[in-house]
Short mmCIF file of C-alpha atoms and ligand atoms in Angstrom, two decimals:
data_model
loop_
_atom_site.label_atom_id
_atom_site.label_comp_id
_atom_site.label_asym_id
_atom_site.label_seq_id
_atom_site.Cartn_x
_atom_site.Cartn_y
_atom_site.Cartn_z
CA UNK A 1204 -0.01 0.11 -0.21
CA UNK A 1205 0.87 3.28 -0.38
CA UNK A 1206 1.64 5.90 2.99
CA UNK A 1207 1.82 9.43 3.18
CA UNK A 1208 3.44 10.46 6.50
CA UNK A 1209 3.64 13.79 7.59
CA UNK A 1210 6.09 14.93 10.11
CA UNK A 1211 8.15 11.79 8.64
CA UNK A 1212 11.61 13.43 10.20
CA UNK A 1213 9.84 13.76 13.81
CA UNK A 1214 9.76 10.99 16.44
CA UNK A 1215 6.65 9.35 15.79
CA UNK A 1216 6.61 9.52 11.91
CA UNK A 1217 10.16 8.70 11.86
CA UNK A 1218 9.29 5.10 13.61
CA UNK A 1219 5.85 4.51 11.86
CA UNK A 1220 7.76 5.42 8.28
CA UNK A 1221 10.49 2.81 9.31
CA UNK A 1222 7.74 0.11 10.40
CA UNK A 1223 5.84 0.57 7.13
CA UNK A 1224 8.81 0.44 5.04
CA UNK A 1225 10.06 -2.90 6.71
CA UNK A 1226 6.74 -4.11 6.13
CA UNK A 1227 7.39 -3.77 2.36
CA UNK A 1228 4.78 -0.84 1.80
CA UNK A 1229 5.54 2.80 -0.21
CA UNK A 1230 6.22 5.78 1.89
CA UNK A 1231 6.10 9.39 0.86
CA UNK A 1232 7.54 11.41 3.65
CA UNK A 1233 6.77 15.30 3.98
CA UNK A 1234 8.39 17.24 6.85
CA UNK A 1235 9.57 20.76 7.28
CA UNK A 1236 12.51 20.12 9.25
CA UNK A 1237 11.43 22.94 11.33
CA UNK A 1238 13.87 24.38 13.92
CA UNK A 1239 11.36 23.89 17.65
CA UNK A 1240 14.80 21.39 18.57
CA UNK A 1241 17.62 20.07 16.87
CA UNK A 1242 17.21 19.82 13.49
CA UNK A 1243 20.38 17.65 13.09
CA UNK A 1244 18.24 14.79 14.95
CA UNK A 1245 15.60 15.33 12.18
CA UNK A 1246 18.07 14.95 9.59
CA UNK A 1247 19.77 11.65 11.04
CA UNK A 1248 16.04 10.01 11.47
CA UNK A 1249 15.49 10.94 7.55
CA UNK A 1250 19.27 9.68 6.39
CA UNK A 1251 18.04 6.20 8.14
CA UNK A 1252 14.56 6.01 6.08
CA UNK A 1253 16.62 7.73 2.83
CA UNK A 1254 18.79 4.27 3.03
CA UNK A 1255 15.29 2.18 2.92
CA UNK A 1256 14.02 1.25 -0.58
CA UNK A 1257 10.63 2.34 -0.96
CA UNK A 1258 10.95 5.79 0.57
CA UNK A 1259 10.59 9.01 -1.27
CA UNK A 1260 10.94 12.38 0.60
CA UNK A 1261 9.73 15.90 0.41
CA UNK A 1262 11.42 18.51 2.22
CA UNK A 1263 8.61 21.16 2.45
CA UNK A 1264 6.05 23.13 4.66
CA UNK A 1265 2.62 22.64 5.36
CA UNK A 1266 1.65 25.84 4.76
CA UNK A 1267 3.62 26.05 1.25
CA UNK A 1268 0.38 24.89 -0.40
CA UNK A 1269 1.73 24.54 -3.98
CA UNK A 1270 4.62 21.94 -2.76
CA UNK A 1271 1.97 20.05 -0.77
CA UNK A 1272 -0.92 20.15 -3.10
CA UNK A 1273 1.84 18.73 -5.73
CA UNK A 1274 3.60 16.35 -3.54
CA UNK A 1275 0.01 14.86 -2.46
CA UNK A 1276 -1.58 14.86 -6.01
CA UNK A 1277 1.33 13.09 -7.48
CA UNK A 1278 1.78 10.25 -5.04
CA UNK A 1279 -2.14 9.64 -4.36
CA UNK A 1280 -1.80 7.29 -1.15
CA UNK A 1281 -3.77 5.04 0.19
CA UNK A 1282 -3.53 6.16 3.77
CA UNK A 1283 -2.54 9.29 5.08
CA UNK A 1284 -0.96 9.92 8.71
CA UNK A 1285 -0.77 13.52 9.36
CA UNK A 1286 1.55 14.12 12.26
CA UNK A 1287 3.55 17.21 11.41
CA UNK A 1288 2.97 19.54 14.00
CA UNK A 1289 3.89 22.53 16.59
CA UNK A 1290 4.11 20.24 19.81
CA UNK A 1291 5.02 21.01 22.68
CA UNK A 1292 2.70 22.53 25.64
CA UNK A 1293 5.20 25.19 27.18
CA UNK A 1294 6.82 26.90 23.74
CA UNK A 1295 3.14 28.03 23.13
CA UNK A 1296 3.98 30.72 25.93
CA UNK A 1297 6.61 32.48 23.85
CA UNK A 1298 5.58 31.14 20.40
CA UNK A 1299 2.20 31.08 19.71
CA UNK A 1300 2.13 32.03 15.97
CA UNK A 1301 4.11 28.56 15.03
CA UNK A 1302 0.60 26.62 16.55
CA UNK A 1303 -1.61 28.53 14.58
CA UNK A 1304 0.36 28.22 11.44
CA UNK A 1305 1.46 24.76 11.72
CA UNK A 1306 -1.63 23.13 13.39
CA UNK A 1307 -4.78 25.10 11.83
CA UNK A 1308 -3.04 26.48 8.80
CA UNK A 1309 -1.20 23.76 8.11
CA UNK A 1310 -4.19 21.23 8.90
CA UNK A 1311 -6.53 23.09 6.68
CA UNK A 1312 -4.15 22.92 3.89
CA UNK A 1313 -3.54 19.20 4.16
CA UNK A 1314 -7.50 18.66 3.99
CA UNK A 1315 -7.93 20.51 1.10
CA UNK A 1316 -5.38 18.47 -0.63
CA UNK A 1317 -6.77 15.50 0.15
CA UNK A 1318 -9.98 16.09 -1.34
CA UNK A 1319 -8.62 15.56 -4.59
CA UNK A 1320 -7.80 11.77 -4.31
CA UNK A 1321 -9.88 10.96 -1.99
CA UNK A 1322 -7.58 8.39 0.84
CA UNK A 1323 -9.02 5.09 2.14
CA UNK A 1324 -8.41 6.24 5.54
CA UNK A 1325 -7.32 9.68 6.62
CA UNK A 1326 -5.36 9.41 10.42
CA UNK A 1327 -4.66 12.53 11.92
CA UNK A 1328 -2.50 12.97 15.42
CA UNK A 1329 -4.68 14.92 18.39
CA UNK A 1330 -3.17 14.89 22.08
CA UNK A 1331 -4.48 13.84 25.46
CA UNK A 1332 -4.14 17.43 26.11
CA UNK A 1333 -7.66 18.06 24.71
CA UNK A 1334 -8.79 16.56 28.17
CA UNK A 1335 -7.50 19.82 29.31
CA UNK A 1336 -8.97 20.69 32.76
CA UNK A 1337 -10.99 17.56 32.89
CA UNK A 1338 -10.71 16.06 36.39
CA UNK A 1339 -12.50 12.59 36.13
CA UNK A 1340 -10.03 10.03 34.88
CA UNK A 1341 -9.60 8.03 32.86
CA UNK A 1342 -10.24 9.96 30.23
CA UNK A 1343 -12.55 8.65 28.25
CA UNK A 1344 -13.00 9.65 24.10
CA UNK A 1345 -16.83 10.45 25.14
CA UNK A 1346 -16.20 13.37 27.44
CA UNK A 1347 -16.29 16.72 26.62
CA UNK A 1348 -13.33 18.68 25.56
CA UNK A 1349 -14.07 22.21 25.83
CA UNK A 1350 -11.64 23.38 28.54
CA UNK A 1351 -8.17 23.60 26.85
CA UNK A 1352 -5.52 24.92 29.45
CA UNK A 1353 -2.53 25.64 26.31
CA UNK A 1354 -2.24 27.09 23.33
CA UNK A 1355 -1.06 23.53 22.23
CA UNK A 1356 -4.27 21.63 23.36
CA UNK A 1357 -6.76 24.52 21.80
CA UNK A 1358 -5.19 24.32 18.15
CA UNK A 1359 -5.50 20.23 18.63
CA UNK A 1360 -8.64 20.39 19.50
CA UNK A 1361 -9.10 23.12 16.45
CA UNK A 1362 -7.61 20.13 13.83
CA UNK A 1363 -10.54 17.63 15.58
CA UNK A 1364 -13.46 20.09 14.76
CA UNK A 1365 -11.48 21.17 11.21
CA UNK A 1366 -11.25 17.39 10.26
CA UNK A 1367 -14.86 16.49 11.38
CA UNK A 1368 -16.35 19.07 9.07
CA UNK A 1369 -14.33 17.99 6.39
CA UNK A 1370 -15.07 14.45 7.07
CA UNK A 1371 -19.24 15.21 7.11
CA UNK A 1372 -18.49 17.32 3.71
CA UNK A 1373 -16.35 15.12 1.56
CA UNK A 1374 -17.16 11.21 3.61
CA UNK A 1375 -13.54 11.07 3.68
CA UNK A 1376 -12.87 8.12 6.85
CA UNK A 1377 -10.94 10.31 9.30
CA UNK A 1378 -9.68 8.92 12.81
CA UNK A 1379 -8.06 11.52 15.35
CA UNK A 1380 -5.62 9.56 17.92
CA UNK A 1381 -4.83 11.31 20.96
CA UNK A 1382 -1.68 10.22 21.96
CA UNK A 1383 -0.51 10.23 25.90
CA UNK A 1384 3.14 10.79 26.34
CA UNK A 1385 5.13 8.69 23.99
CA UNK A 1386 8.87 7.69 25.11
CA UNK A 1387 11.50 5.62 23.00
CA UNK A 1388 14.51 5.75 20.98
CA UNK A 1389 14.93 8.73 18.79
CA UNK A 1390 12.97 10.95 21.03
CA UNK A 1391 12.21 14.30 21.39
CA UNK A 1392 15.02 16.34 23.23
CA UNK A 1393 11.79 18.81 24.61
CA UNK A 1394 10.33 16.22 26.74
CA UNK A 1395 10.89 14.67 29.95
CA UNK A 1396 13.04 11.51 29.03
CA UNK A 1397 15.68 12.69 27.09
CA UNK A 1398 15.75 16.14 29.46
CA UNK A 1399 16.13 14.40 32.56
CA UNK A 1400 18.87 11.76 31.33
CA UNK A 1401 20.48 14.42 29.53
CA UNK A 1402 20.49 16.58 32.42
CA UNK A 1403 21.67 13.46 34.87
CA UNK A 1404 24.19 12.32 32.40
CA UNK A 1405 25.81 16.12 32.69
CA UNK A 1406 25.48 16.31 36.44
CA UNK A 1407 23.27 18.86 36.05
CA UNK A 1408 20.14 19.73 38.45
CA UNK A 1409 16.80 18.22 37.32
CA UNK A 1410 13.49 20.92 37.50
CA UNK A 1411 10.30 18.47 38.40
CA UNK A 1412 7.30 20.37 38.52
CA UNK A 1413 3.82 19.77 40.21
CA UNK A 1414 6.54 18.81 43.47
CA UNK A 1415 6.71 15.48 42.00
CA UNK A 1416 3.01 15.06 42.37
CA UNK A 1417 2.46 14.57 38.54
CA UNK A 1418 1.39 11.30 36.59
CA UNK A 1419 1.51 10.61 33.51
CA UNK A 1420 0.34 7.84 30.77
CA UNK A 1421 3.40 7.11 28.95
CA UNK A 1422 3.43 4.69 26.00
CA UNK A 1423 6.39 3.14 24.38
CA UNK A 1424 6.77 4.46 20.97
CA UNK A 1425 6.95 0.73 19.63
CA UNK A 1426 3.23 0.21 21.31
CA UNK A 1427 2.25 3.33 19.83
CA UNK A 1428 3.40 2.85 16.41
CA UNK A 1429 1.66 -0.81 16.32
CA UNK A 1430 -1.37 0.71 17.50
CA UNK A 1431 -1.32 3.27 14.53
CA UNK A 1432 -0.46 0.69 12.03
CA UNK A 1433 -3.58 -1.70 13.15
CA UNK A 1434 -6.23 1.36 13.42
CA UNK A 1435 -5.07 2.37 9.52
CA UNK A 1436 -7.28 -0.89 8.85
CA UNK A 1437 -9.96 0.22 10.60
CA UNK A 1438 -11.55 3.63 8.90
CA UNK A 1439 -14.58 4.57 10.61
CA UNK A 1440 -17.70 3.57 9.03
CA UNK A 1441 -20.89 6.03 9.27
CA UNK A 1442 -23.75 4.70 11.06
CA UNK A 1443 -21.63 2.30 11.72
CA UNK A 1444 -20.48 2.12 15.70
CA UNK A 1445 -18.66 -0.60 17.20
CA UNK A 1446 -19.33 -2.22 20.40
CA UNK A 1447 -17.08 -0.86 23.29
CA UNK A 1448 -16.55 -2.42 26.50
CA UNK A 1449 -17.70 -0.46 29.05
CA UNK A 1450 -18.07 2.72 26.95
CA UNK A 1451 -18.97 3.53 23.79
CA UNK A 1452 -17.88 4.54 20.60
CA UNK A 1453 -17.03 8.04 19.89
CA UNK A 1454 -18.18 7.73 16.01
CA UNK A 1455 -19.92 10.84 14.76
CA UNK A 1456 -23.56 10.51 14.13
CA UNK A 1457 -23.51 12.54 11.04
CA UNK A 1458 -19.80 11.50 9.46
CA UNK A 1459 -17.33 8.64 9.05
CA UNK A 1460 -15.23 10.54 11.94
CA UNK A 1461 -14.16 9.03 15.59
CA UNK A 1462 -11.57 10.06 18.27
CA UNK A 1463 -9.49 7.22 19.79
CA UNK A 1464 -7.13 7.10 22.80
CA UNK A 1465 -3.88 5.77 22.39
CA UNK A 1466 -2.44 4.96 26.23
CA UNK A 1467 -1.86 2.02 28.28
CA UNK A 1468 -4.41 3.58 30.82
CA UNK A 1469 -1.73 3.34 33.52
CA UNK A 1470 -0.21 6.36 34.91
CA UNK A 1471 3.32 6.70 36.00
CA UNK A 1472 4.11 8.69 39.13
CA UNK A 1473 6.88 11.44 38.03
CA UNK A 1474 9.18 10.73 41.17
CA UNK A 1475 9.04 6.98 40.48
CA UNK A 1476 9.96 7.89 36.80
CA UNK A 1477 12.98 9.81 37.82
CA UNK A 1478 13.63 6.66 39.70
CA UNK A 1479 13.72 4.30 36.92
CA UNK A 1480 15.85 6.52 34.79
CA UNK A 1481 18.93 6.82 37.62
CA UNK A 1482 18.73 3.31 37.98
CA UNK A 1483 19.15 2.61 34.51
CA UNK A 1484 21.98 5.09 34.33
CA UNK A 1485 23.82 4.00 37.62
CA UNK A 1486 23.82 7.87 38.54
CA UNK A 1487 21.90 10.41 41.37
CA UNK A 1488 19.78 13.23 39.67
CA UNK A 1489 20.24 16.62 41.80
CA UNK A 1490 16.57 17.28 42.16
CA UNK A 1491 14.65 20.82 42.28
CA UNK A 1492 10.95 20.29 43.18
CA UNK A 1493 8.74 23.29 41.63
CA UNK A 1494 5.34 24.09 41.71
CA UNK A 1495 2.93 23.71 38.13
CA UNK A 1496 3.98 25.07 35.20
CA UNK A 1497 1.35 27.14 33.55
CA UNK A 1498 -0.57 24.91 30.70
CA UNK A 1499 0.24 21.34 32.52
CA UNK A 1500 -2.11 19.24 34.07
CA UNK A 1501 -1.94 17.22 37.15
CA UNK A 1502 -2.82 13.50 35.41
CA UNK A 1503 -3.14 12.12 32.27
CA UNK A 1504 -4.51 8.65 32.17
CA UNK A 1505 -6.13 6.80 29.15
CA UNK A 1506 -9.71 5.19 28.84
CA UNK A 1507 -8.26 2.49 26.15
CA UNK A 1508 -11.51 0.37 25.63
CA UNK A 1509 -12.21 1.94 22.05
CA UNK A 1510 -8.69 1.11 21.18
CA UNK A 1511 -9.02 -2.12 22.18
CA UNK A 1512 -12.16 -2.95 20.46
CA UNK A 1513 -10.97 -1.48 17.28
CA UNK A 1514 -7.55 -3.26 17.30
CA UNK A 1515 -7.78 -6.06 20.23
CA UNK A 1516 -4.57 -4.21 21.01
CA UNK A 1517 -3.18 -1.67 24.04
CA UNK A 1518 0.16 -0.77 25.01
CA UNK A 1519 1.50 -3.23 27.71
CA UNK A 1520 5.49 -2.36 27.63
CA UNK A 1521 6.71 -1.19 31.14
CA UNK A 1522 8.24 2.07 31.89
CA UNK A 1523 11.24 -0.07 33.10
CA UNK A 1524 11.71 -1.37 29.45
CA UNK A 1525 11.27 2.05 28.06
CA UNK A 1526 13.70 4.21 29.89
CA UNK A 1527 16.17 1.29 29.53
CA UNK A 1528 15.85 1.24 25.46
CA UNK A 1529 16.11 4.81 25.56
CA UNK A 1530 19.40 5.10 28.07
CA UNK A 1531 20.58 2.27 25.47
CA UNK A 1532 20.19 4.63 22.35
CA UNK A 1533 20.75 7.83 24.13
CA UNK A 1534 24.54 6.46 25.16
CA UNK A 1535 25.19 5.29 21.49
CA UNK A 1536 23.81 8.65 19.54
CA UNK A 1537 25.71 10.72 21.89
CA UNK A 1538 28.87 8.93 21.11
CA UNK A 1539 28.49 9.38 17.45
N1 NAD B 2688 5.41 12.70 21.41
C1 NAD B 2688 4.24 12.50 22.01
O1 NAD B 2688 4.34 12.13 23.35
C2 NAD B 2688 3.08 13.29 21.62
C3 NAD B 2688 1.76 13.19 22.55
C4 NAD B 2688 0.72 13.98 21.97
C5 NAD B 2688 0.50 14.04 20.45
N2 NAD B 2688 1.83 13.97 19.69
C6 NAD B 2688 1.68 14.65 18.53
O2 NAD B 2688 1.86 13.69 17.76
C7 NAD B 2688 2.43 13.99 16.55
C8 NAD B 2688 4.06 13.46 16.57
O3 NAD B 2688 4.60 14.32 17.48
P1 NAD B 2688 6.52 13.99 17.53
O4 NAD B 2688 6.31 13.55 19.09
O5 NAD B 2688 6.46 13.22 16.74
O6 NAD B 2688 6.61 15.35 17.15
P2 NAD B 2688 7.95 15.91 16.25
O7 NAD B 2688 8.41 17.46 16.81
O8 NAD B 2688 9.04 15.00 16.76
O9 NAD B 2688 7.34 15.72 15.08
C9 NAD B 2688 7.15 16.67 14.01
C10 NAD B 2688 7.56 16.97 12.58
O10 NAD B 2688 6.44 17.66 11.75
C11 NAD B 2688 7.49 18.82 11.53
N3 NAD B 2688 6.72 19.87 11.00
C12 NAD B 2688 6.10 20.84 12.36
N4 NAD B 2688 5.81 21.64 11.71
C13 NAD B 2688 5.81 21.73 10.52
C14 NAD B 2688 5.11 22.41 9.46
N5 NAD B 2688 4.27 23.55 9.31
N6 NAD B 2688 5.06 22.08 8.19
C15 NAD B 2688 6.07 20.83 8.05
N7 NAD B 2688 6.64 20.00 8.72
C16 NAD B 2688 6.37 20.37 9.88
C17 NAD B 2688 8.47 18.95 12.15
O11 NAD B 2688 9.90 19.55 11.21
C18 NAD B 2688 8.61 17.47 12.87
O12 NAD B 2688 9.52 16.70 12.16
C19 NAD B 2688 2.54 15.97 16.85
O13 NAD B 2688 1.06 16.27 16.08
C20 NAD B 2688 2.22 15.96 17.98
O14 NAD B 2688 1.27 16.73 18.74
C21 NAD B 2688 2.91 13.59 20.28
#
């Protein structure tokens, strides 16, 4: 099959493209190599993809409509997985424009581009951050998501809404997956696992927010990719909800569109996470305990019943295994 993956030089896009290529599919990667974090890391990921057969790459921004239209129309993918975005919660405090530009204008450009040939399934990355100020856990797809507490969450909620109206109007089956925190090899330098490992290795102190009381539903990237690949085979069908044990399908009543949580449903306390990193590095962290930061939420925790109903799968890799594989990769990557 032909897969178009936006954000292919990013952490999750890279792992997804690797898996699809290794399964023998054809992949077109599309990425603007934005400078949000070290572009060398993005280029290193892309080099690995370029060395595989059946991979093509276009370096361009989502906002570059002619480049996007041209690449998408030429390739005519069976499945489009849209992962390119301005990610991160805290960056939005100082760089609001990049969220509006990438996540809203970029996503709208993509939606318009896919209309020209109508893929079998369009999958779009959303985030658990859309649950915002909700206090009842686990977060379930049929809860309201009207109270975002960061610009990132607000723009991802907008992506969900834009893609819903698009799916209603043009009947292109669309799944918005809500990722919870994702960790693994080739991970993002702005995320806690990379930051903490890096600081402890360099003997520098860790700033631990929320006085260490925060809990995150952390998934291993390999499990996330397994879930995405399985979901590509389950395009939503209007009027055909699936049976969900103890819950209900989030299928729209007026469009072939649904949201799906991808998380393991086992939140990890931040301090236990730091203990695990220390054990695998064989070093002790200097801990600076600080209050919550603007835009952060205390706990994220996925109700994974819909994911299980659609794919027969939920993430199970332990945080122990995730941290071990990350530390091995980090030390190797830093040596080269
Ligand atoms: N990693 C996580 O824990 C997590 C959690 C929730 C949601 N998500 C979502 O999953 C998706 C992938 O996240 P990731 O962790 O791989 O992030 P990432 O930043 O590593 O990857 C995103 C990629 O998109 C590209 N990009 C950004 N803006 C672009 C634009 N305007 N035009 C073209 N390319 C652009 C970047 O260059 C980057 O390579 C994102 O949509 C993110 O919001 C990630």
